PDB file of C-alpha atoms in Angstrom:
ATOM      1  CA  UNK A 190       0.000   0.000   0.000  1.00  0.00           C
ATOM      2  CA  UNK A 191       2.733   2.473   0.946  1.00  0.00           C
ATOM      3  CA  UNK A 192       4.858   1.681  -2.119  1.00  0.00           C
ATOM      4  CA  UNK A 193       1.848   2.086  -4.398  1.00  0.00           C
ATOM      5  CA  UNK A 194       1.237   5.573  -2.978  1.00  0.00           C
ATOM      6  CA  UNK A 195       4.903   6.482  -3.308  1.00  0.00           C
ATOM      7  CA  UNK A 196       4.957   5.751  -7.032  1.00  0.00           C
ATOM      8  CA  UNK A 197       2.505   8.549  -7.747  1.00  0.00           C
ATOM      9  CA  UNK A 198       4.379  11.140  -5.698  1.00  0.00           C
ATOM     10  CA  UNK A 199       6.922  13.398  -7.382  1.00  0.00           C
ATOM     11  CA  UNK A 200      10.158  13.881  -5.475  1.00  0.00           C
ATOM     12  CA  UNK A 201      13.790  14.565  -5.968  1.00  0.00           C
ATOM     13  CA  UNK A 202      14.501  10.983  -6.979  1.00  0.00           C
ATOM     14  CA  UNK A 203      17.492   8.840  -6.218  1.00  0.00           C
ATOM     15  CA  UNK A 204      20.045  11.180  -7.773  1.00  0.00           C
ATOM     16  CA  UNK A 205      18.591  14.219  -6.041  1.00  0.00           C
ATOM     17  CA  UNK A 206      18.534  12.447  -2.679  1.00  0.00           C
ATOM     18  CA  UNK A 207      22.105  11.334  -3.164  1.00  0.00           C
ATOM     19  CA  UNK A 208      23.178  14.884  -4.040  1.00  0.00           C
ATOM     20  CA  UNK A 209      21.414  16.329  -0.989  1.00  0.00           C
ATOM     21  CA  UNK A 210      23.009  13.718   1.290  1.00  0.00           C
ATOM     22  CA  UNK A 211      26.442  14.457  -0.179  1.00  0.00           C
ATOM     23  CA  UNK A 212      26.116  18.215   0.317  1.00  0.00           C
ATOM     24  CA  UNK A 213      24.751  17.906   3.861  1.00  0.00           C
ATOM     25  CA  UNK A 214      27.476  15.468   4.956  1.00  0.00           C
ATOM     26  CA  UNK A 215      30.208  17.622   3.375  1.00  0.00           C
ATOM     27  CA  UNK A 216      28.978  20.779   5.140  1.00  0.00           C
ATOM     28  CA  UNK A 217      28.672  18.884   8.445  1.00  0.00           C
ATOM     29  CA  UNK A 218      32.280  17.644   8.136  1.00  0.00           C
ATOM     30  CA  UNK A 219      33.566  21.192   7.557  1.00  0.00           C
ATOM     31  CA  UNK A 220      31.538  22.545  10.484  1.00  0.00           C
ATOM     32  CA  UNK A 221      32.821  19.728  12.731  1.00  0.00           C
ATOM     33  CA  UNK A 222      36.430  20.479  11.726  1.00  0.00           C
ATOM     34  CA  UNK A 223      35.905  24.185  12.449  1.00  0.00           C
ATOM     35  CA  UNK A 224      34.422  23.397  15.870  1.00  0.00           C
ATOM     36  CA  UNK A 225      37.277  21.028  16.708  1.00  0.00           C
ATOM     37  CA  UNK A 226      39.693  23.779  15.647  1.00  0.00           C
ATOM     38  CA  UNK A 227      37.885  26.075  18.106  1.00  0.00           C
ATOM     39  CA  UNK A 228      38.399  23.548  20.891  1.00  0.00           C
ATOM     40  CA  UNK A 229      42.128  23.557  20.215  1.00  0.00           C
ATOM     41  CA  UNK A 230      42.237  27.339  19.810  1.00  0.00           C
ATOM     42  CA  UNK A 231      40.398  28.194  23.031  1.00  0.00           C
ATOM     43  CA  UNK A 232      41.162  25.167  25.217  1.00  0.00           C
ATOM     44  CA  UNK A 233      44.586  24.179  23.862  1.00  0.00           C
ATOM     45  CA  UNK A 234      46.353  25.074  27.100  1.00  0.00           C
ATOM     46  CA  UNK A 235      44.180  22.594  29.036  1.00  0.00           C
ATOM     47  CA  UNK A 236      46.110  19.496  30.043  1.00  0.00           C
ATOM     48  CA  UNK A 237      43.036  17.341  29.518  1.00  0.00           C
ATOM     49  CA  UNK A 238      42.732  18.412  25.853  1.00  0.00           C
ATOM     50  CA  UNK A 239      46.471  17.887  25.361  1.00  0.00           C
ATOM     51  CA  UNK A 240      46.138  14.395  26.838  1.00  0.00           C
ATOM     52  CA  UNK A 241      43.164  13.591  24.592  1.00  0.00           C
ATOM     53  CA  UNK A 242      45.075  14.373  21.403  1.00  0.00           C
ATOM     54  CA  UNK A 243      48.348  12.986  22.761  1.00  0.00           C
ATOM     55  CA  UNK A 244      50.697  15.934  22.287  1.00  0.00           C
ATOM     56  CA  UNK A 245      53.569  13.868  23.690  1.00  0.00           C
ATOM     57  CA  UNK A 246      53.139  11.057  21.123  1.00  0.00           C
ATOM     58  CA  UNK A 247      55.474  10.739  18.137  1.00  0.00           C
ATOM     59  CA  UNK A 248      52.498  10.622  15.741  1.00  0.00           C
ATOM     60  CA  UNK A 249      51.146  13.969  16.964  1.00  0.00           C
ATOM     61  CA  UNK A 250      54.606  15.551  16.958  1.00  0.00           C
ATOM     62  CA  UNK A 251      55.015  14.488  13.314  1.00  0.00           C
ATOM     63  CA  UNK A 252      51.638  16.034  12.458  1.00  0.00           C
ATOM     64  CA  UNK A 253      52.694  19.262  14.213  1.00  0.00           C
ATOM     65  CA  UNK A 254      55.955  19.420  12.261  1.00  0.00           C
ATOM     66  CA  UNK A 255      54.192  19.131   8.914  1.00  0.00           C
ATOM     67  CA  UNK A 256      51.331  21.478   9.866  1.00  0.00           C
ATOM     68  CA  UNK A 257      53.805  24.206  10.892  1.00  0.00           C
ATOM     69  CA  UNK A 258      54.975  24.529   7.266  1.00  0.00           C
ATOM     70  CA  UNK A 259      53.881  27.696   5.450  1.00  0.00           C
ATOM     71  CA  UNK A 260      51.216  27.408   2.750  1.00  0.00           C
ATOM     72  CA  UNK A 261      49.445  24.273   1.589  1.00  0.00           C
ATOM     73  CA  UNK A 262      52.198  21.774   0.873  1.00  0.00           C
ATOM     74  CA  UNK A 263      51.271  18.286  -0.423  1.00  0.00           C
ATOM     75  CA  UNK A 264      52.212  16.784   2.962  1.00  0.00           C
ATOM     76  CA  UNK A 265      50.037  19.255   4.849  1.00  0.00           C
ATOM     77  CA  UNK A 266      47.046  18.589   2.568  1.00  0.00           C
ATOM     78  CA  UNK A 267      47.591  14.825   2.910  1.00  0.00           C
ATOM     79  CA  UNK A 268      47.412  15.127   6.709  1.00  0.00           C
ATOM     80  CA  UNK A 269      44.357  17.423   6.627  1.00  0.00           C
ATOM     81  CA  UNK A 270      42.483  15.168   4.202  1.00  0.00           C
ATOM     82  CA  UNK A 271      43.631  11.723   5.325  1.00  0.00           C
ATOM     83  CA  UNK A 272      44.466  12.247   8.989  1.00  0.00           C
ATOM     84  CA  UNK A 273      42.032  11.624  11.814  1.00  0.00           C
ATOM     85  CA  UNK A 274      39.797  14.691  12.167  1.00  0.00           C
ATOM     86  CA  UNK A 275      39.823  15.111  15.943  1.00  0.00           C
ATOM     87  CA  UNK A 276      43.573  15.239  16.666  1.00  0.00           C
ATOM     88  CA  UNK A 277      44.399  17.004  13.395  1.00  0.00           C
ATOM     89  CA  UNK A 278      41.810  19.782  13.761  1.00  0.00           C
ATOM     90  CA  UNK A 279      42.508  20.307  17.464  1.00  0.00           C
ATOM     91  CA  UNK A 280      46.248  20.433  16.754  1.00  0.00           C
ATOM     92  CA  UNK A 281      45.596  23.087  14.085  1.00  0.00           C
ATOM     93  CA  UNK A 282      43.742  25.094  16.736  1.00  0.00           C
ATOM     94  CA  UNK A 283      46.520  24.689  19.284  1.00  0.00           C
ATOM     95  CA  UNK A 284      49.050  25.849  16.669  1.00  0.00           C
ATOM     96  CA  UNK A 285      46.772  28.828  15.881  1.00  0.00           C
ATOM     97  CA  UNK A 286      46.778  28.001  12.168  1.00  0.00           C
ATOM     98  CA  UNK A 287      44.775  30.059   9.721  1.00  0.00           C
ATOM     99  CA  UNK A 288      41.219  28.612   9.902  1.00  0.00           C
ATOM    100  CA  UNK A 289      40.242  29.264   6.243  1.00  0.00           C
ATOM    101  CA  UNK A 290      43.497  27.656   5.103  1.00  0.00           C
ATOM    102  CA  UNK A 291      42.823  24.631   7.311  1.00  0.00           C
ATOM    103  CA  UNK A 292      39.283  24.284   5.961  1.00  0.00           C
ATOM    104  CA  UNK A 293      40.541  24.663   2.373  1.00  0.00           C
ATOM    105  CA  UNK A 294      43.146  21.957   2.979  1.00  0.00           C
ATOM    106  CA  UNK A 295      40.524  19.676   4.495  1.00  0.00           C
ATOM    107  CA  UNK A 296      38.416  19.702   1.333  1.00  0.00           C
ATOM    108  CA  UNK A 297      39.248  16.510  -0.607  1.00  0.00           C
TER     109      UNK A 297
END
């Protein structure tokens, strides 16, 4: 009964639904990265935040070294796109990176 009613209803279709889902998820990822950056920017001095991202770990130190480079180098973009969002975005906030540049580098 429900599927018979749905056939007569006009909608966005499969392609339209897929496009909407893609746009919404992309915007949500960028907003989440910006908010995580804000956590690092405003709460980066907190020992709890530093423990959560593991500032004393070799992995995080390597991310810091690459993120401190000027501009958008291939290594920096690779970390922003392929790295885990939480520690990468919070580290960018702690390092007080340029937010628009971080968001631009996060876009795949």
